[in-house]
Amino acid sequence: MLALRSVLFNIVWVFNLIFQMVIQTPFYFFMSFEGAEEVPKRWARSSYWLQRWMVGTKMEILGRENIPVSGQGALIAAKHQCNWDFYAINEMLPSSAFVLKEQLMKLPFFGWYVAKLRHIPIRREDKGKAMRRMLKIAAERVEEGRQILIFPEGSRMAAGAPPNYRYGITRMYLDLNTPVVPVALNSGLYWPRHSFKRYPGTLRCAFLEPIQPGLDSETFAAELERRIEEGCEDLYLMATRDEHVPPMSAEVKAGVERARLREKARLETTGEGASA
């Protein structure tokens, strides 16, 4: 039954994307920038409804107080485990700009949509030159009061996989001199990488306390990785206490145990776990 629901959801999810792009394309390019921003957000909200109705996957957003308000520029550094992250985090932010491969800008429909929303293309082959160009555009977007969404590892990683954070986010932190909001999630438990299956349960996304400007590169990089990785492990632990517990790899289970130990230490420090 799970396999059938998953297949049906994947088909309807893609059809919903194509349908919305086709019916809105004639109007999209005549919309204001603000109106155009709402188009992918409406698709995201319809996708939330589909995943809950067809698969039984609910969604919970934690740390809403850490989400930048409208007009507040910031860097959003998020874990990336599945396709859900891309459109869902965009829907949660007031006005986001993605850092994405320049090749995607050349795709029919998708590239046209992205160009109107003034995202940030990067040509990885150019290395240093590409980084300077990206930083220039990113600085302009922050000045406009937009939130720059970047996945520090560069691509999707399976839940529990060893972290592989790249230098790009550190360079942006140093050059843009703006707060960085780490984002942890457990989406990979419910939308596993390289699998068509979609599991029921509560998919969680946590906006963590911002890292303020002023740290050196090594301190920032270590702190960002620690916060995101521990945040994800905390969400894996929460998933074990839900009504529907998704399958977990050995790496995820190890993360759950680390989170359990941190939780126990916190409770003992506050006195709440003294009797445990």
Short mmCIF file of C-alpha atoms in Angstrom, two decimals:
data_model
loop_
_atom_site.label_atom_id
_atom_site.label_comp_id
_atom_site.label_asym_id
_atom_site.label_seq_id
_atom_site.Cartn_x
_atom_site.Cartn_y
_atom_site.Cartn_z
CA MET A 1 0.00 0.00 0.00
CA LEU A 2 2.88 2.35 0.83
CA ALA A 3 4.44 1.71 -2.57
CA LEU A 4 1.17 2.42 -4.38
CA ARG A 5 0.56 5.65 -2.45
CA SER A 6 4.12 6.73 -3.13
CA VAL A 7 3.88 6.12 -6.87
CA LEU A 8 0.56 7.95 -7.10
CA PHE A 9 1.89 10.87 -5.08
CA ASN A 10 5.02 11.21 -7.22
CA ILE A 11 2.92 11.24 -10.39
CA VAL A 12 0.43 13.77 -9.05
CA TRP A 13 3.25 15.91 -7.58
CA VAL A 14 4.96 16.23 -10.97
CA PHE A 15 1.65 16.76 -12.77
CA ASN A 16 0.73 19.50 -10.30
CA LEU A 17 4.02 21.28 -11.05
CA ILE A 18 3.58 21.03 -14.83
CA PHE A 19 -0.09 22.01 -14.67
CA GLN A 20 0.57 25.11 -12.59
CA MET A 21 3.48 26.20 -14.77
CA VAL A 22 1.46 25.78 -17.97
CA ILE A 23 -1.67 27.60 -16.82
CA GLN A 24 0.27 30.43 -15.18
CA THR A 25 2.95 31.00 -17.83
CA PRO A 26 0.81 33.36 -19.98
CA PHE A 27 0.30 35.63 -16.97
CA TYR A 28 3.53 35.09 -15.04
CA PHE A 29 5.76 37.36 -17.10
CA PHE A 30 3.32 40.25 -16.80
CA MET A 31 3.10 40.00 -13.01
CA SER A 32 4.88 42.30 -10.60
CA PHE A 33 7.93 40.85 -8.86
CA GLU A 34 5.89 40.39 -5.67
CA GLY A 35 3.13 38.62 -7.60
CA ALA A 36 5.63 36.35 -9.31
CA GLU A 37 7.11 35.37 -5.94
CA GLU A 38 3.72 34.01 -4.90
CA VAL A 39 3.54 31.56 -7.80
CA PRO A 40 6.09 28.99 -6.48
CA LYS A 41 4.76 29.53 -2.97
CA ARG A 42 1.25 28.58 -4.06
CA TRP A 43 2.65 25.46 -5.70
CA ALA A 44 4.52 24.63 -2.47
CA ARG A 45 1.35 24.98 -0.41
CA SER A 46 -0.55 22.72 -2.81
CA SER A 47 2.30 20.20 -2.51
CA TYR A 48 2.00 20.28 1.30
CA TRP A 49 -1.67 19.40 0.94
CA LEU A 50 -0.92 16.56 -1.49
CA GLN A 51 1.76 15.01 0.71
CA ARG A 52 -0.53 15.06 3.74
CA TRP A 53 -3.62 13.79 1.92
CA MET A 54 -1.97 11.15 -0.28
CA VAL A 55 0.95 9.98 1.87
CA GLY A 56 0.10 11.08 5.41
CA THR A 57 3.19 13.27 5.81
CA LYS A 58 2.48 16.23 8.05
CA MET A 59 4.81 19.21 8.43
CA GLU A 60 6.03 21.14 11.47
CA ILE A 61 8.12 24.31 11.42
CA LEU A 62 10.24 24.98 14.52
CA GLY A 63 12.10 28.17 15.46
CA ARG A 64 9.78 30.54 13.62
CA GLU A 65 11.17 33.39 15.71
CA ASN A 66 14.48 32.95 13.84
CA ILE A 67 12.95 33.41 10.38
CA PRO A 68 13.94 36.87 9.04
CA VAL A 69 11.07 39.32 8.73
CA SER A 70 10.08 40.93 5.44
CA GLY A 71 12.78 43.34 4.25
CA GLN A 72 15.50 41.79 6.44
CA GLY A 73 18.48 40.54 4.45
CA ALA A 74 20.18 37.39 5.70
CA LEU A 75 21.91 34.19 4.68
CA ILE A 76 19.91 30.98 5.13
CA ALA A 77 22.20 27.92 5.31
CA ALA A 78 20.07 24.78 5.08
CA LYS A 79 20.64 21.06 5.14
CA HIS A 80 19.57 19.49 1.84
CA GLN A 81 18.19 15.94 1.87
CA CYS A 82 15.45 15.89 -0.80
CA ASN A 83 13.47 17.97 -3.29
CA TRP A 84 11.05 19.08 -0.57
CA ASP A 85 13.70 21.35 0.98
CA PHE A 86 14.04 23.48 -2.14
CA TYR A 87 10.45 24.61 -2.51
CA ALA A 88 9.36 24.38 1.13
CA ILE A 89 12.04 26.65 2.61
CA ASN A 90 11.39 29.14 -0.17
CA GLU A 91 7.71 29.19 0.85
CA MET A 92 8.63 29.83 4.49
CA LEU A 93 10.82 32.87 3.76
CA PRO A 94 9.50 36.38 2.97
CA SER A 95 11.59 36.86 -0.20
CA SER A 96 14.32 34.35 -0.93
CA ALA A 97 16.99 34.23 -3.63
CA PHE A 98 18.65 30.90 -4.41
CA VAL A 99 22.24 30.23 -5.30
CA LEU A 100 21.90 27.76 -8.20
CA LYS A 101 23.87 26.38 -11.13
CA GLU A 102 23.82 28.66 -14.16
CA GLN A 103 22.89 25.71 -16.41
CA LEU A 104 19.47 25.59 -14.73
CA MET A 105 18.77 29.12 -15.99
CA LYS A 106 18.85 27.77 -19.56
CA LEU A 107 16.10 25.18 -19.07
CA PRO A 108 12.76 25.95 -20.78
CA PHE A 109 10.06 27.17 -18.41
CA PHE A 110 12.10 26.57 -15.24
CA GLY A 111 14.91 28.87 -16.37
CA TRP A 112 12.43 31.53 -17.47
CA TYR A 113 10.65 31.43 -14.13
CA VAL A 114 13.91 31.60 -12.20
CA ALA A 115 15.21 34.56 -14.22
CA LYS A 116 12.18 36.69 -13.35
CA LEU A 117 12.69 35.99 -9.64
CA ARG A 118 16.29 37.29 -9.81
CA HIS A 119 18.02 34.33 -8.21
CA ILE A 120 21.82 34.00 -8.08
CA PRO A 121 23.45 31.89 -10.82
CA ILE A 122 26.92 30.44 -10.44
CA ARG A 123 29.14 28.81 -13.07
CA ARG A 124 31.22 26.34 -11.07
CA GLU A 125 33.73 25.84 -13.86
CA ASP A 126 34.95 29.44 -13.50
CA LYS A 127 35.84 28.97 -9.81
CA GLY A 128 37.35 32.25 -8.52
CA LYS A 129 35.67 34.43 -11.13
CA ALA A 130 32.32 32.74 -10.49
CA MET A 131 32.67 33.26 -6.74
CA ARG A 132 33.36 36.99 -7.15
CA ARG A 133 30.36 37.40 -9.45
CA MET A 134 28.12 35.43 -7.09
CA LEU A 135 29.20 37.53 -4.10
CA LYS A 136 28.47 40.73 -5.99
CA ILE A 137 24.93 39.63 -6.88
CA ALA A 138 24.35 38.20 -3.39
CA ALA A 139 25.35 41.51 -1.81
CA GLU A 140 22.80 43.27 -4.03
CA ARG A 141 20.06 40.84 -2.97
CA VAL A 142 20.85 41.29 0.73
CA GLU A 143 20.78 45.06 0.24
CA GLU A 144 17.30 44.62 -1.29
CA GLY A 145 16.20 42.92 1.94
CA ARG A 146 16.07 39.40 0.53
CA GLN A 147 17.16 36.15 2.15
CA ILE A 148 19.89 34.22 0.33
CA LEU A 149 19.14 30.48 0.48
CA ILE A 150 22.17 28.26 0.08
CA PHE A 151 22.78 24.58 0.70
CA PRO A 152 26.32 24.51 2.20
CA GLU A 153 27.02 20.97 1.03
CA GLY A 154 26.13 21.85 -2.55
CA SER A 155 23.85 18.90 -3.25
CA ARG A 156 21.42 16.50 -1.62
CA MET A 157 22.82 14.29 1.13
CA ALA A 158 21.15 11.21 2.58
CA ALA A 159 19.89 11.57 6.13
CA GLY A 160 22.73 10.68 8.48
CA ALA A 161 25.44 10.86 5.80
CA PRO A 162 28.82 12.31 6.88
CA PRO A 163 28.75 16.10 6.44
CA ASN A 164 30.58 17.69 3.53
CA TYR A 165 30.34 21.47 3.98
CA ARG A 166 32.00 23.58 1.30
CA TYR A 167 33.82 26.89 1.60
CA GLY A 168 31.24 28.93 -0.33
CA ILE A 169 28.98 29.68 2.64
CA THR A 170 31.99 30.73 4.75
CA ARG A 171 33.16 33.12 2.04
CA MET A 172 29.66 34.61 1.82
CA TYR A 173 29.51 35.02 5.60
CA LEU A 174 32.85 36.86 5.66
CA ASP A 175 32.17 39.08 2.64
CA LEU A 176 28.50 39.96 3.18
CA ASN A 177 28.82 40.64 6.92
CA THR A 178 25.25 39.52 7.57
CA PRO A 179 23.68 37.00 10.01
CA VAL A 180 23.48 33.36 8.94
CA VAL A 181 20.40 31.36 9.95
CA PRO A 182 21.21 27.61 10.07
CA VAL A 183 18.34 25.31 9.08
CA ALA A 184 18.10 21.68 10.20
CA LEU A 185 15.53 19.22 8.88
CA ASN A 186 14.62 15.55 8.75
CA SER A 187 13.02 15.47 5.29
CA GLY A 188 15.33 12.69 4.11
CA LEU A 189 13.61 10.26 6.46
CA TYR A 190 10.31 10.71 4.63
CA TRP A 191 11.58 11.43 1.10
CA PRO A 192 14.65 9.12 0.97
CA ARG A 193 17.31 9.89 -1.57
CA HIS A 194 17.30 7.56 -4.61
CA SER A 195 13.97 6.03 -3.61
CA PHE A 196 10.43 6.51 -4.91
CA LYS A 197 8.91 5.76 -1.50
CA ARG A 198 7.31 8.53 0.56
CA TYR A 199 6.68 7.76 4.22
CA PRO A 200 3.95 9.04 6.56
CA GLY A 201 4.89 10.92 9.72
CA THR A 202 5.87 14.44 10.73
CA LEU A 203 8.45 16.13 8.54
CA ARG A 204 10.18 18.86 10.55
CA CYS A 205 12.18 21.93 9.59
CA ALA A 206 13.96 23.93 12.31
CA PHE A 207 15.26 27.49 11.90
CA LEU A 208 18.08 27.71 14.45
CA GLU A 209 19.54 30.68 16.28
CA PRO A 210 21.35 32.98 13.82
CA ILE A 211 25.14 33.15 13.77
CA GLN A 212 26.04 36.82 13.97
CA PRO A 213 28.84 38.44 11.92
CA GLY A 214 32.31 38.73 13.43
CA LEU A 215 33.65 35.17 13.66
CA ASP A 216 36.78 34.07 11.84
CA SER A 217 36.39 31.56 9.01
CA GLU A 218 37.36 28.42 10.95
CA THR A 219 35.20 29.23 13.96
CA PHE A 220 32.21 30.05 11.78
CA ALA A 221 32.53 26.92 9.63
CA ALA A 222 32.80 24.67 12.68
CA GLU A 223 29.88 26.35 14.46
CA LEU A 224 27.63 26.21 11.40
CA GLU A 225 28.30 22.52 10.85
CA ARG A 226 27.81 21.72 14.54
CA ARG A 227 24.48 23.54 14.77
CA ILE A 228 23.02 22.04 11.61
CA GLU A 229 24.21 18.48 12.23
CA GLU A 230 23.13 18.45 15.89
CA GLY A 231 19.86 20.11 14.89
CA CYS A 232 19.17 17.33 12.38
CA GLU A 233 19.98 14.68 14.97
CA ASP A 234 17.55 16.31 17.40
CA LEU A 235 14.85 16.10 14.73
CA TYR A 236 15.66 12.43 14.08
CA LEU A 237 15.17 11.83 17.82
CA MET A 238 11.80 13.59 17.70
CA ALA A 239 10.79 11.35 14.80
CA THR A 240 11.35 8.23 16.94
CA ARG A 241 8.63 9.47 19.30
CA ASP A 242 5.98 10.03 16.64
CA GLU A 243 3.07 7.75 15.86
CA HIS A 244 4.58 6.87 12.48
CA VAL A 245 8.33 6.23 12.67
CA PRO A 246 10.10 6.11 9.27
CA PRO A 247 12.87 3.62 8.46
CA MET A 248 16.24 4.77 9.79
CA SER A 249 19.73 3.86 8.63
CA ALA A 250 22.48 2.88 11.05
CA GLU A 251 23.97 6.37 10.63
CA VAL A 252 20.66 8.03 11.55
CA LYS A 253 20.27 5.73 14.57
CA ALA A 254 23.75 6.71 15.73
CA GLY A 255 22.70 10.37 15.44
CA VAL A 256 19.57 9.61 17.46
CA GLU A 257 21.71 8.21 20.27
CA ARG A 258 23.95 11.28 20.27
CA ALA A 259 20.87 13.49 20.45
CA ARG A 260 19.49 11.39 23.29
CA LEU A 261 22.72 11.84 25.26
CA ARG A 262 22.68 15.62 24.70
CA GLU A 263 19.06 15.74 25.80
CA LYS A 264 19.86 13.76 28.95
CA ALA A 265 22.79 16.07 29.76
CA ARG A 266 20.58 19.15 29.32
CA LEU A 267 17.89 17.71 31.58
CA GLU A 268 20.45 16.83 34.25
CA THR A 269 21.94 20.33 34.05
CA THR A 270 18.53 21.93 34.62
CA GLY A 271 17.61 19.42 37.32
CA GLU A 272 14.72 17.96 35.32
CA GLY A 273 16.53 14.69 34.76
CA ALA A 274 17.85 14.24 38.29
CA SER A 275 15.44 11.42 39.00
CA ALA A 276 16.01 9.66 35.66
#
